[in-house]
Short mmCIF file of C-alpha atoms and ligand atoms in Angstrom, two decimals:
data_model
loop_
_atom_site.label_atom_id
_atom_site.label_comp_id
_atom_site.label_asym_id
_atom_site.label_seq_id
_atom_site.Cartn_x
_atom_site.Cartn_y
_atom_site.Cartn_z
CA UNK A 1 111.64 92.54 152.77
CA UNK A 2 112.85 92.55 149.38
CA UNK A 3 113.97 89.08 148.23
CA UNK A 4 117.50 88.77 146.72
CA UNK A 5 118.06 86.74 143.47
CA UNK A 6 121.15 86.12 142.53
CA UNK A 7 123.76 85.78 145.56
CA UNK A 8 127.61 86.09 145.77
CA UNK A 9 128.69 83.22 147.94
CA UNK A 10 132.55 83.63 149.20
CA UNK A 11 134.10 80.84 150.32
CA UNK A 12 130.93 78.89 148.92
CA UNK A 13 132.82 75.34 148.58
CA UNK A 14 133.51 75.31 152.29
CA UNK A 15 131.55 73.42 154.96
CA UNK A 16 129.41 76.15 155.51
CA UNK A 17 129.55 77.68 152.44
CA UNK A 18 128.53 74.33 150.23
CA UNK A 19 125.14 74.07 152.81
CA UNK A 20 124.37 77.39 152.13
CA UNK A 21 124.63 76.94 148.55
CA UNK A 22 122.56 74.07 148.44
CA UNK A 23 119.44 76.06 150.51
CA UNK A 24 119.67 78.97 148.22
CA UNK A 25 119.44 77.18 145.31
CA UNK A 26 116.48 74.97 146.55
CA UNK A 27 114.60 78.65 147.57
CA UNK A 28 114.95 79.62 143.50
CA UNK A 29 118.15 81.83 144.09
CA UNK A 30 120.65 81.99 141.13
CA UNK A 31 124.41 81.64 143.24
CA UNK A 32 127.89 82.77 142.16
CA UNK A 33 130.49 81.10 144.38
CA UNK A 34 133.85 82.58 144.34
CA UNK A 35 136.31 80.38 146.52
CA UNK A 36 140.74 79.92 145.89
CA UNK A 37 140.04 75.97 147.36
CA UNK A 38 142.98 76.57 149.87
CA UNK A 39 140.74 74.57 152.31
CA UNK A 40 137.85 72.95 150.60
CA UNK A 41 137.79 70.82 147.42
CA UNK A 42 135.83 71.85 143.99
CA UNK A 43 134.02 68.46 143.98
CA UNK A 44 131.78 69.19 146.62
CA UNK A 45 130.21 71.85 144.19
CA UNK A 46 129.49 69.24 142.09
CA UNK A 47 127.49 67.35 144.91
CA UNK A 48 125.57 70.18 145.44
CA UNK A 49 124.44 70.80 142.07
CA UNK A 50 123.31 66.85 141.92
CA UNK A 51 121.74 67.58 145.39
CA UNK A 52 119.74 71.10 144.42
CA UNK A 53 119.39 69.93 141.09
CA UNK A 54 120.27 72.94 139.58
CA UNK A 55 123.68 74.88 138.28
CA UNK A 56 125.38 77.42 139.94
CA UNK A 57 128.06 79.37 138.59
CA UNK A 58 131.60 78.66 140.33
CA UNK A 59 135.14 80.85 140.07
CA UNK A 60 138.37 80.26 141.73
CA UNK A 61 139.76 83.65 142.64
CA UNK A 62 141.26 84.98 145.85
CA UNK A 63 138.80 87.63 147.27
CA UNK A 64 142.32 90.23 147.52
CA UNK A 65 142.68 90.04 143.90
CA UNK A 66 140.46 93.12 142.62
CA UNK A 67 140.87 92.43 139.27
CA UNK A 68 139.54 88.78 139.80
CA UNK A 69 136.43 89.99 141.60
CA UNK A 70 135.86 92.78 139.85
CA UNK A 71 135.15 90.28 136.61
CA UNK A 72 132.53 88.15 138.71
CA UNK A 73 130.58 91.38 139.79
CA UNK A 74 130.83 92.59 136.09
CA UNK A 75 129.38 89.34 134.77
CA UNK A 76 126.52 89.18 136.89
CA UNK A 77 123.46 90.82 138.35
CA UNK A 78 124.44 90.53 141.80
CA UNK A 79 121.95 91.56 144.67
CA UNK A 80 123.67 90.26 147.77
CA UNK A 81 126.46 88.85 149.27
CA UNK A 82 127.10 86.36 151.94
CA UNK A 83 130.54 86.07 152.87
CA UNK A 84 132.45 82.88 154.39
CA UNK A 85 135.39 83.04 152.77
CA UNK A 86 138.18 83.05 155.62
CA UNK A 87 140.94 81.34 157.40
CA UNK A 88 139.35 79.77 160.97
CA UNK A 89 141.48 77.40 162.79
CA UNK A 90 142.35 79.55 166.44
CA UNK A 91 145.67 77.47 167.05
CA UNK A 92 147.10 78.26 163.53
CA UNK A 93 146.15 82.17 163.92
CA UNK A 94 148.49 82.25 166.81
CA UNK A 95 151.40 80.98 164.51
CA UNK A 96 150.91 83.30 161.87
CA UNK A 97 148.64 86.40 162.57
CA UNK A 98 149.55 88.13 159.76
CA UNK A 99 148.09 85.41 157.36
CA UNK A 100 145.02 85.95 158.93
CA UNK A 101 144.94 89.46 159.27
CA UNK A 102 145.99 89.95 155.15
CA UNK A 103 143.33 87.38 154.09
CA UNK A 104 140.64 87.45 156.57
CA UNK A 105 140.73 91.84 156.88
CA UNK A 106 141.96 92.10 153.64
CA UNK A 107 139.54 89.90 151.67
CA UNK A 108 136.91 91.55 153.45
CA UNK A 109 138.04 95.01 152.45
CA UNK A 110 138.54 94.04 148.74
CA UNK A 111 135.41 92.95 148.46
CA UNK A 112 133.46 95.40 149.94
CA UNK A 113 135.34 98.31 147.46
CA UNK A 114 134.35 95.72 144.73
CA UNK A 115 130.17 95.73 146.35
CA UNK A 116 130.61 99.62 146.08
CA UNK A 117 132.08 99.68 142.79
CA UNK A 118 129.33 97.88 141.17
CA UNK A 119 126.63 99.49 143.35
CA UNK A 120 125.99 96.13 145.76
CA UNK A 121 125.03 97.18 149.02
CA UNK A 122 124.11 94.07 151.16
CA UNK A 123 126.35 92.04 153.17
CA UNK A 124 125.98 89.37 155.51
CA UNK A 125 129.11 88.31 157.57
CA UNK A 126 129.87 84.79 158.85
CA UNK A 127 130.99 85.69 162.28
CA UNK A 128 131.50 83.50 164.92
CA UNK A 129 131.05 83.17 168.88
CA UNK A 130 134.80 83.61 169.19
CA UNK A 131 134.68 87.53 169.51
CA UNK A 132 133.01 86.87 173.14
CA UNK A 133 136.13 85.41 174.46
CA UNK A 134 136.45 83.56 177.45
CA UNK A 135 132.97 85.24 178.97
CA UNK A 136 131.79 83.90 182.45
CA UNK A 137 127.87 84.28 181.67
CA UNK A 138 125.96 81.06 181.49
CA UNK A 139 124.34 82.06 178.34
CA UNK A 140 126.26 84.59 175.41
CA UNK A 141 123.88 87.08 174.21
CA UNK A 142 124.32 89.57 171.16
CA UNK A 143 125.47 92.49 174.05
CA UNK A 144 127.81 90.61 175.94
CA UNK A 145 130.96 92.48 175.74
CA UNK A 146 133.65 90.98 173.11
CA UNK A 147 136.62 90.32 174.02
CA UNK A 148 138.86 88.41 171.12
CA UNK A 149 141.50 86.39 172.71
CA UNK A 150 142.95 84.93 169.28
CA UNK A 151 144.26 86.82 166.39
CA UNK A 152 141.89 84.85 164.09
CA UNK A 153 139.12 85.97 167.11
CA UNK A 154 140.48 89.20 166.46
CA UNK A 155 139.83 89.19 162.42
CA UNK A 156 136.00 88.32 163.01
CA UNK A 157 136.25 91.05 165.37
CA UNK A 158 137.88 93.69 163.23
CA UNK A 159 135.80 92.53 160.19
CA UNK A 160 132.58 93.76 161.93
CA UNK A 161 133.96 97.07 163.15
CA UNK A 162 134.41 97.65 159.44
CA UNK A 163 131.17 96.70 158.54
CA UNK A 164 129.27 98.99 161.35
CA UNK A 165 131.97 101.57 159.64
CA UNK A 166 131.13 101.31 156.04
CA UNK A 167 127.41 100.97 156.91
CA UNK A 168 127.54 104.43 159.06
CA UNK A 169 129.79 106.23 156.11
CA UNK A 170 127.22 104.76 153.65
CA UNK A 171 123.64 104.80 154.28
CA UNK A 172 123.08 102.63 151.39
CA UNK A 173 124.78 99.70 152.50
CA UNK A 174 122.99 96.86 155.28
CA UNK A 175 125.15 93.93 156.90
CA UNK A 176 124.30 91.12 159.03
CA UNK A 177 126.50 89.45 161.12
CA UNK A 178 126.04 86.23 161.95
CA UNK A 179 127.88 84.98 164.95
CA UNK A 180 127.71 81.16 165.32
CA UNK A 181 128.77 79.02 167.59
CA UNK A 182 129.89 75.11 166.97
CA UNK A 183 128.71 74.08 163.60
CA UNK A 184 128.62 70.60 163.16
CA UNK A 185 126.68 67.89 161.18
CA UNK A 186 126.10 67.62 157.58
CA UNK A 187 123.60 67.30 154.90
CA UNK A 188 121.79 64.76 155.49
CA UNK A 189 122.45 62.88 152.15
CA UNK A 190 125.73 62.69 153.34
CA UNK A 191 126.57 63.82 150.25
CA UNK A 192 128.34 67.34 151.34
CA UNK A 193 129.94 67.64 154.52
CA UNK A 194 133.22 68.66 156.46
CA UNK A 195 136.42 68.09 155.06
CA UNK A 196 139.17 69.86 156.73
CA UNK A 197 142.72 69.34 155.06
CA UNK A 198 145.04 67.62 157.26
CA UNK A 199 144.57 66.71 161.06
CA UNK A 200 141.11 68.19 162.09
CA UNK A 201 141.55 71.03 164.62
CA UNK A 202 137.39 70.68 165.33
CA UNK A 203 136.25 67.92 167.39
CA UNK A 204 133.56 66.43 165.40
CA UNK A 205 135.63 66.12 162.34
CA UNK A 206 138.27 64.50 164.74
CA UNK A 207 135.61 62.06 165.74
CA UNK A 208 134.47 60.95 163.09
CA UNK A 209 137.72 59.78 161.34
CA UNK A 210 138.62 57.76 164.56
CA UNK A 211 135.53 56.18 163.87
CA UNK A 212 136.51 55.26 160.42
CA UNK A 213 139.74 54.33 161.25
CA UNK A 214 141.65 57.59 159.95
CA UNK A 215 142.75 58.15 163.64
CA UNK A 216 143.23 56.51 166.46
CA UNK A 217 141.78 58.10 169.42
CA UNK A 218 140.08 61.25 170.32
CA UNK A 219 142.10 63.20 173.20
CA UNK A 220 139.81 65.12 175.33
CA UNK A 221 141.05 68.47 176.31
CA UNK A 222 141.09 68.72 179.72
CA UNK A 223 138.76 67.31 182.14
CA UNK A 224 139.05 69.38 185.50
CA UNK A 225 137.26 72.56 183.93
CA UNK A 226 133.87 73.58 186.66
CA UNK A 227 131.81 71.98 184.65
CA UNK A 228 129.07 68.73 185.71
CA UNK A 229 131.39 66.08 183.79
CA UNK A 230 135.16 68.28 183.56
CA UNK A 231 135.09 68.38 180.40
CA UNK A 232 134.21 71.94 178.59
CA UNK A 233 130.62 72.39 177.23
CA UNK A 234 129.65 74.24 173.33
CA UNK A 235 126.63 75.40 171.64
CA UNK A 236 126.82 72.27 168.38
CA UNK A 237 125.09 73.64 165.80
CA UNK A 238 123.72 71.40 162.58
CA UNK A 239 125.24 72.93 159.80
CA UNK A 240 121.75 72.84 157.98
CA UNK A 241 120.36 75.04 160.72
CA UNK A 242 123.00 77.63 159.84
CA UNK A 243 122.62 77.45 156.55
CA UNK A 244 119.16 78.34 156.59
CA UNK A 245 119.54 81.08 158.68
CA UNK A 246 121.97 82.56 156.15
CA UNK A 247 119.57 82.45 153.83
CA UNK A 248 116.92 84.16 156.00
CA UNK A 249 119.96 86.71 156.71
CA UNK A 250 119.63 87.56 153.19
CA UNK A 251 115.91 87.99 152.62
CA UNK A 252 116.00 90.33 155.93
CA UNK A 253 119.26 92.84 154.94
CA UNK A 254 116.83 95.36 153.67
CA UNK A 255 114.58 95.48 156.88
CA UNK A 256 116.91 97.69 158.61
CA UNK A 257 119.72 100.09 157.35
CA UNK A 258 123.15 99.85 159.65
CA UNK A 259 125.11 96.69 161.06
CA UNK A 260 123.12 94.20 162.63
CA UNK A 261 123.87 91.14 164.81
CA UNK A 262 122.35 87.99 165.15
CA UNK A 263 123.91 85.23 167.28
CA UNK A 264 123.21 81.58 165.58
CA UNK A 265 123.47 78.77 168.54
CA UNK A 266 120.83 76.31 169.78
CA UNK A 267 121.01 77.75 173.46
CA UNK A 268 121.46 74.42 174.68
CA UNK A 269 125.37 73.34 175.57
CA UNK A 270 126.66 69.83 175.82
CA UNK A 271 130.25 68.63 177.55
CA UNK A 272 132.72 67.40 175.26
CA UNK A 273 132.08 63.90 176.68
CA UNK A 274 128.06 64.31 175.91
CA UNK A 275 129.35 64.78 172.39
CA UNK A 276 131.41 61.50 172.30
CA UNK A 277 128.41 59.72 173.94
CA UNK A 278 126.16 61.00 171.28
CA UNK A 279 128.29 60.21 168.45
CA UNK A 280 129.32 57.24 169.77
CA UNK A 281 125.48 56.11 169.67
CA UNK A 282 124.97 57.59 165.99
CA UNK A 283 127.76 55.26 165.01
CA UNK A 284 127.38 52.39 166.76
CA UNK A 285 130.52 52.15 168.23
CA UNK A 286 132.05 53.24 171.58
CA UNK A 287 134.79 56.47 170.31
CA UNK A 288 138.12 55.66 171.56
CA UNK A 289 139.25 58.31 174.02
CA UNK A 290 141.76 59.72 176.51
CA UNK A 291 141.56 62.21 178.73
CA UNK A 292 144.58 64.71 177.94
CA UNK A 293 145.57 68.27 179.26
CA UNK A 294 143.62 71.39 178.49
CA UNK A 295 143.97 72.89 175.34
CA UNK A 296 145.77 76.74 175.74
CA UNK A 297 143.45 79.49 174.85
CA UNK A 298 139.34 77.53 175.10
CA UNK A 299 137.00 78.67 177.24
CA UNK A 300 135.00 76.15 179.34
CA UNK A 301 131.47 77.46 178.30
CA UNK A 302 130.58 79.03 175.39
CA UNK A 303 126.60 78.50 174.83
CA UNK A 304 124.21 80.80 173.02
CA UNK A 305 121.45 83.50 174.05
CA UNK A 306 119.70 82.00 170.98
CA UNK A 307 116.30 84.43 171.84
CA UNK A 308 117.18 87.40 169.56
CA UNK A 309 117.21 85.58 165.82
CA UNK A 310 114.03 83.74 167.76
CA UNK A 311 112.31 86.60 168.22
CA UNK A 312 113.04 88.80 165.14
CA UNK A 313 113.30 86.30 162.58
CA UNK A 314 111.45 83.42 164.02
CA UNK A 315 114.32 81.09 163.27
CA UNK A 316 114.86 77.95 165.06
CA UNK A 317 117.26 75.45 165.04
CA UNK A 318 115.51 72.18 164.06
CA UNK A 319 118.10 69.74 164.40
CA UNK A 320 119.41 68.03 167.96
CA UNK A 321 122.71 66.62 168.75
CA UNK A 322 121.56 62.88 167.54
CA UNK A 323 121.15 64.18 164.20
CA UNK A 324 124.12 66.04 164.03
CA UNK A 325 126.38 63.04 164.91
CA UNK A 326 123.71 60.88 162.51
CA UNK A 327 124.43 63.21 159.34
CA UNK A 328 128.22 63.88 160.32
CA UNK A 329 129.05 60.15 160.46
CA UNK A 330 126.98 59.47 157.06
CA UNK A 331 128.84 61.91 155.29
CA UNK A 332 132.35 60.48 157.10
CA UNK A 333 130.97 56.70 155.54
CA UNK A 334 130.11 57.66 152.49
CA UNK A 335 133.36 59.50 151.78
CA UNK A 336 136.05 57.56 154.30
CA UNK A 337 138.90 59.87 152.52
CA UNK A 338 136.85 62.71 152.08
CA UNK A 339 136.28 64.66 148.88
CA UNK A 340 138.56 62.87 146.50
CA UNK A 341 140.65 65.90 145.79
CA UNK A 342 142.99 64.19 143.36
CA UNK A 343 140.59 64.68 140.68
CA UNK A 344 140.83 68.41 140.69
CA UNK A 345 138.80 71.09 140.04
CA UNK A 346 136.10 69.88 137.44
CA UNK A 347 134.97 71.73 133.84
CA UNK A 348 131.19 71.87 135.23
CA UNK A 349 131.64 73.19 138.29
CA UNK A 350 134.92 75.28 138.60
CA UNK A 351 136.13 78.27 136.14
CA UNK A 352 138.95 80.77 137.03
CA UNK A 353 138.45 84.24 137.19
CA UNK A 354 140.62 84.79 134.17
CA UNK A 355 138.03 82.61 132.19
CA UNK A 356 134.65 84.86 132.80
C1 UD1 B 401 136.61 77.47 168.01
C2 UD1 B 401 136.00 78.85 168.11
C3 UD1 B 401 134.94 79.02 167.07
C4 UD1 B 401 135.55 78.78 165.71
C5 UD1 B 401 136.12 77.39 165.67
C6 UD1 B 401 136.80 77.24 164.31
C7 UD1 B 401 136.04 79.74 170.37
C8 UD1 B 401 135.30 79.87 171.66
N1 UD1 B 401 135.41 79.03 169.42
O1 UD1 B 401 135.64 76.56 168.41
O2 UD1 B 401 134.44 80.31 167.12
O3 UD1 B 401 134.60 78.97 164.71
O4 UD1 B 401 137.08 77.22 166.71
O5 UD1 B 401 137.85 76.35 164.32
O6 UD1 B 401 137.11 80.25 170.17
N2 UD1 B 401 138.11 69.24 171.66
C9 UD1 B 401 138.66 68.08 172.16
N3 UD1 B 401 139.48 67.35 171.35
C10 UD1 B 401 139.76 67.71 170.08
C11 UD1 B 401 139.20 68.90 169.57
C12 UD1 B 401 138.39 69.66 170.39
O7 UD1 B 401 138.42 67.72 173.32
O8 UD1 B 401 140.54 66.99 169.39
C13 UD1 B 401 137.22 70.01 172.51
C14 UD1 B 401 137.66 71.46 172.70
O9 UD1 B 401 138.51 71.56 173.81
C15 UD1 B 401 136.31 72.16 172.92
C16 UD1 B 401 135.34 71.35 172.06
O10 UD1 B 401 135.98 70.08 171.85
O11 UD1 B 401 135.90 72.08 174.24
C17 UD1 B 401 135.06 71.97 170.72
O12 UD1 B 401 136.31 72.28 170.09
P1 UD1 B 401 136.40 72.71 168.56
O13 UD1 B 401 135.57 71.81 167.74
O14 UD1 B 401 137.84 72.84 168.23
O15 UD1 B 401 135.70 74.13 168.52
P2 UD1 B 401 135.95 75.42 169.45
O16 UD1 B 401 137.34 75.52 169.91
O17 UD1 B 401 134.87 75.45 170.47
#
């Protein structure tokens, strides 16, 4: 295992993304983030510097723009790559697939001519539980057949093909693919956490601004699924947990040559009203709810085989469901509007390509 030092992170200001930053650079790593902000906010860069205690280097470029990319891998040593950037909300892939076929397909493209260009050869893909599809087996392991039912689904799913693809045409290169399944929580400082822009299509991001008062009510999408309570059951994830298992992604790419697959879930599923009972204990208020029709397109189970990164890596998730609600409704109270995104991107944190 050769240890990377200095690390590309795409899509870096994200919820993921920002998480990840922060455990890199509290393992030593030097990170370059490159992110266009279309759904995350500069400032919570600057909370992770405050919270690592150390710089990173940030640019604001769209992964399809060579030119832009091509400047960041000229102006530093990079070793490896982890790559988030992407569009993710299922409902808005159905209303315009070619969006996320262009930036999800083609951001992953670009960047992995601009790797080979400059002689970077290790990848690790933020994938997600949605290439599975709507699977009946109690528990989703790495060899389950996938079956993308979304076009966004579909994107994860093409994005890997081309990964096993360029690995196979180039013995030089080694990917990981990370498939997760609900990531929720947040650090807990509260300091960085989710933000979507708008209404949140994720339910604990919904929750949690009823509980402030952002929102009224959660509705609960359908409650006559075959399931103990009705209501459908996930694999919650705390986003620390996955962000630490990117970073051991990245310390393992050179154990193996080829595409490999990981699946990042707990392995333990909870309803949709579990969740609200949970949360509604971390806050100390009882969540509004109603029960509403089911939402078109979910599937009623969807909980890790979490044995294989167990086994391999000896990763293990080390947060429950109490602490994601705990650290999800911190970072909600400590930032009731969310990143103040008003203020713009900052002269610390942010640079544009154009600037390196
Ligand atoms: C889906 C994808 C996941 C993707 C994520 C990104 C699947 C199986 N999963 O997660 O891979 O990364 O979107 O957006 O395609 N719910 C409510 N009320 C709400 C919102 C959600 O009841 O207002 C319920 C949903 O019906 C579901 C659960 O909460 O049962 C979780 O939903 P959500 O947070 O949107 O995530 P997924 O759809 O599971």
């Amino acid at each position: 295992m050769t240890k990377p030092t200095t690390v590309l992170i795409t899509g870096g200001a994200g919820f993921i993304g920002s998480h990840t930053c922060v455990e890199l650079l509290g393992h030593g790593y030097e990170v370059v983030v490159v992110d266009d902000y279309s759904n995350s906010s500069p400032r919570a860069l600057d909370e992770v510097q405050k919270l690592a205690g150390r710089p990173l280097t940030a640019y604001q470029a769209d992964l399809r723009d060579r030119g832009a990319l091509d400047a960041v891998f000229a102006a530093h040593p990079i070793d490896a790559v982890i790559h988030f950037a992407a569009k993710k909300a299922v409902g808005e892939s159905m209303r315009i697939p070619l969006d996320y076929f262009d930036i999800n397909i083609g951001g992953t493209t670009s960047l992995l001519r601009t790797m080979r260009a400059h002689g970077v050869h290790k990848l690790v893909f933020s994938s997600s539980c949605t290439v599975y599809g709507s699977s009946d087996a109690t528990l989703l392991g790495e060899d389950e057949p996938t079956a993308p039912t979304s076009p966004y689904a579909r994107s994860k799913w093409v994005c890997e093909q081309l990964l096993a693809d360029t690995c196979d045409r180039y013995s030089e290169f080694s990917a990981v693919s990370l498939r997760y399944f609900n990531p929720v929580g947040a650090h807990p400082s509260g300091r960085i956490g989710e933000d979507p822009r708008g209404v949140p299509n994720n339910v604990m991001p919904y929750m949690t601004q009823v509980a402030v008062g952002r929102l009224e009510r959660l509705s609960v999408f359908g409650s006559d699924y075959p399931t103990p309570d009705g209501t459908a059951i996930r694999d919650y994830i705390h986003v620390v947990d996955v962000a630490d298992g990117h970073r051991l992604a990245a310390e393992r790419l050179d154990d193996a040559p080829g595409l490999r697959v990981f699946n990042l879930g707990t392995g333990v599923g909870a309803s949709v009203l579990e969740l609200v009972e949970a949360f509604s204990q971390a806050c100390g208020k009882t969540l509004p709810y109603e029960l509403t029709d089911r939402r078109p397109g979910d599937a009623i189970r969807a909980v890790a085989d979490a044995s294989k990164v167990a086994r391999e890596w000896g990763w293990q998730p080390k947060y429950d469901l109490a602490a994601m609600c705990r650290d999800a409704w911190r970072f909600q109270t400590l930032n009731p509007a969310g990143y103040d995104r008003a203020a713009g991107p900052t002269n610390d944190s942010a640079r544009t390509a154009q600037e390196v």
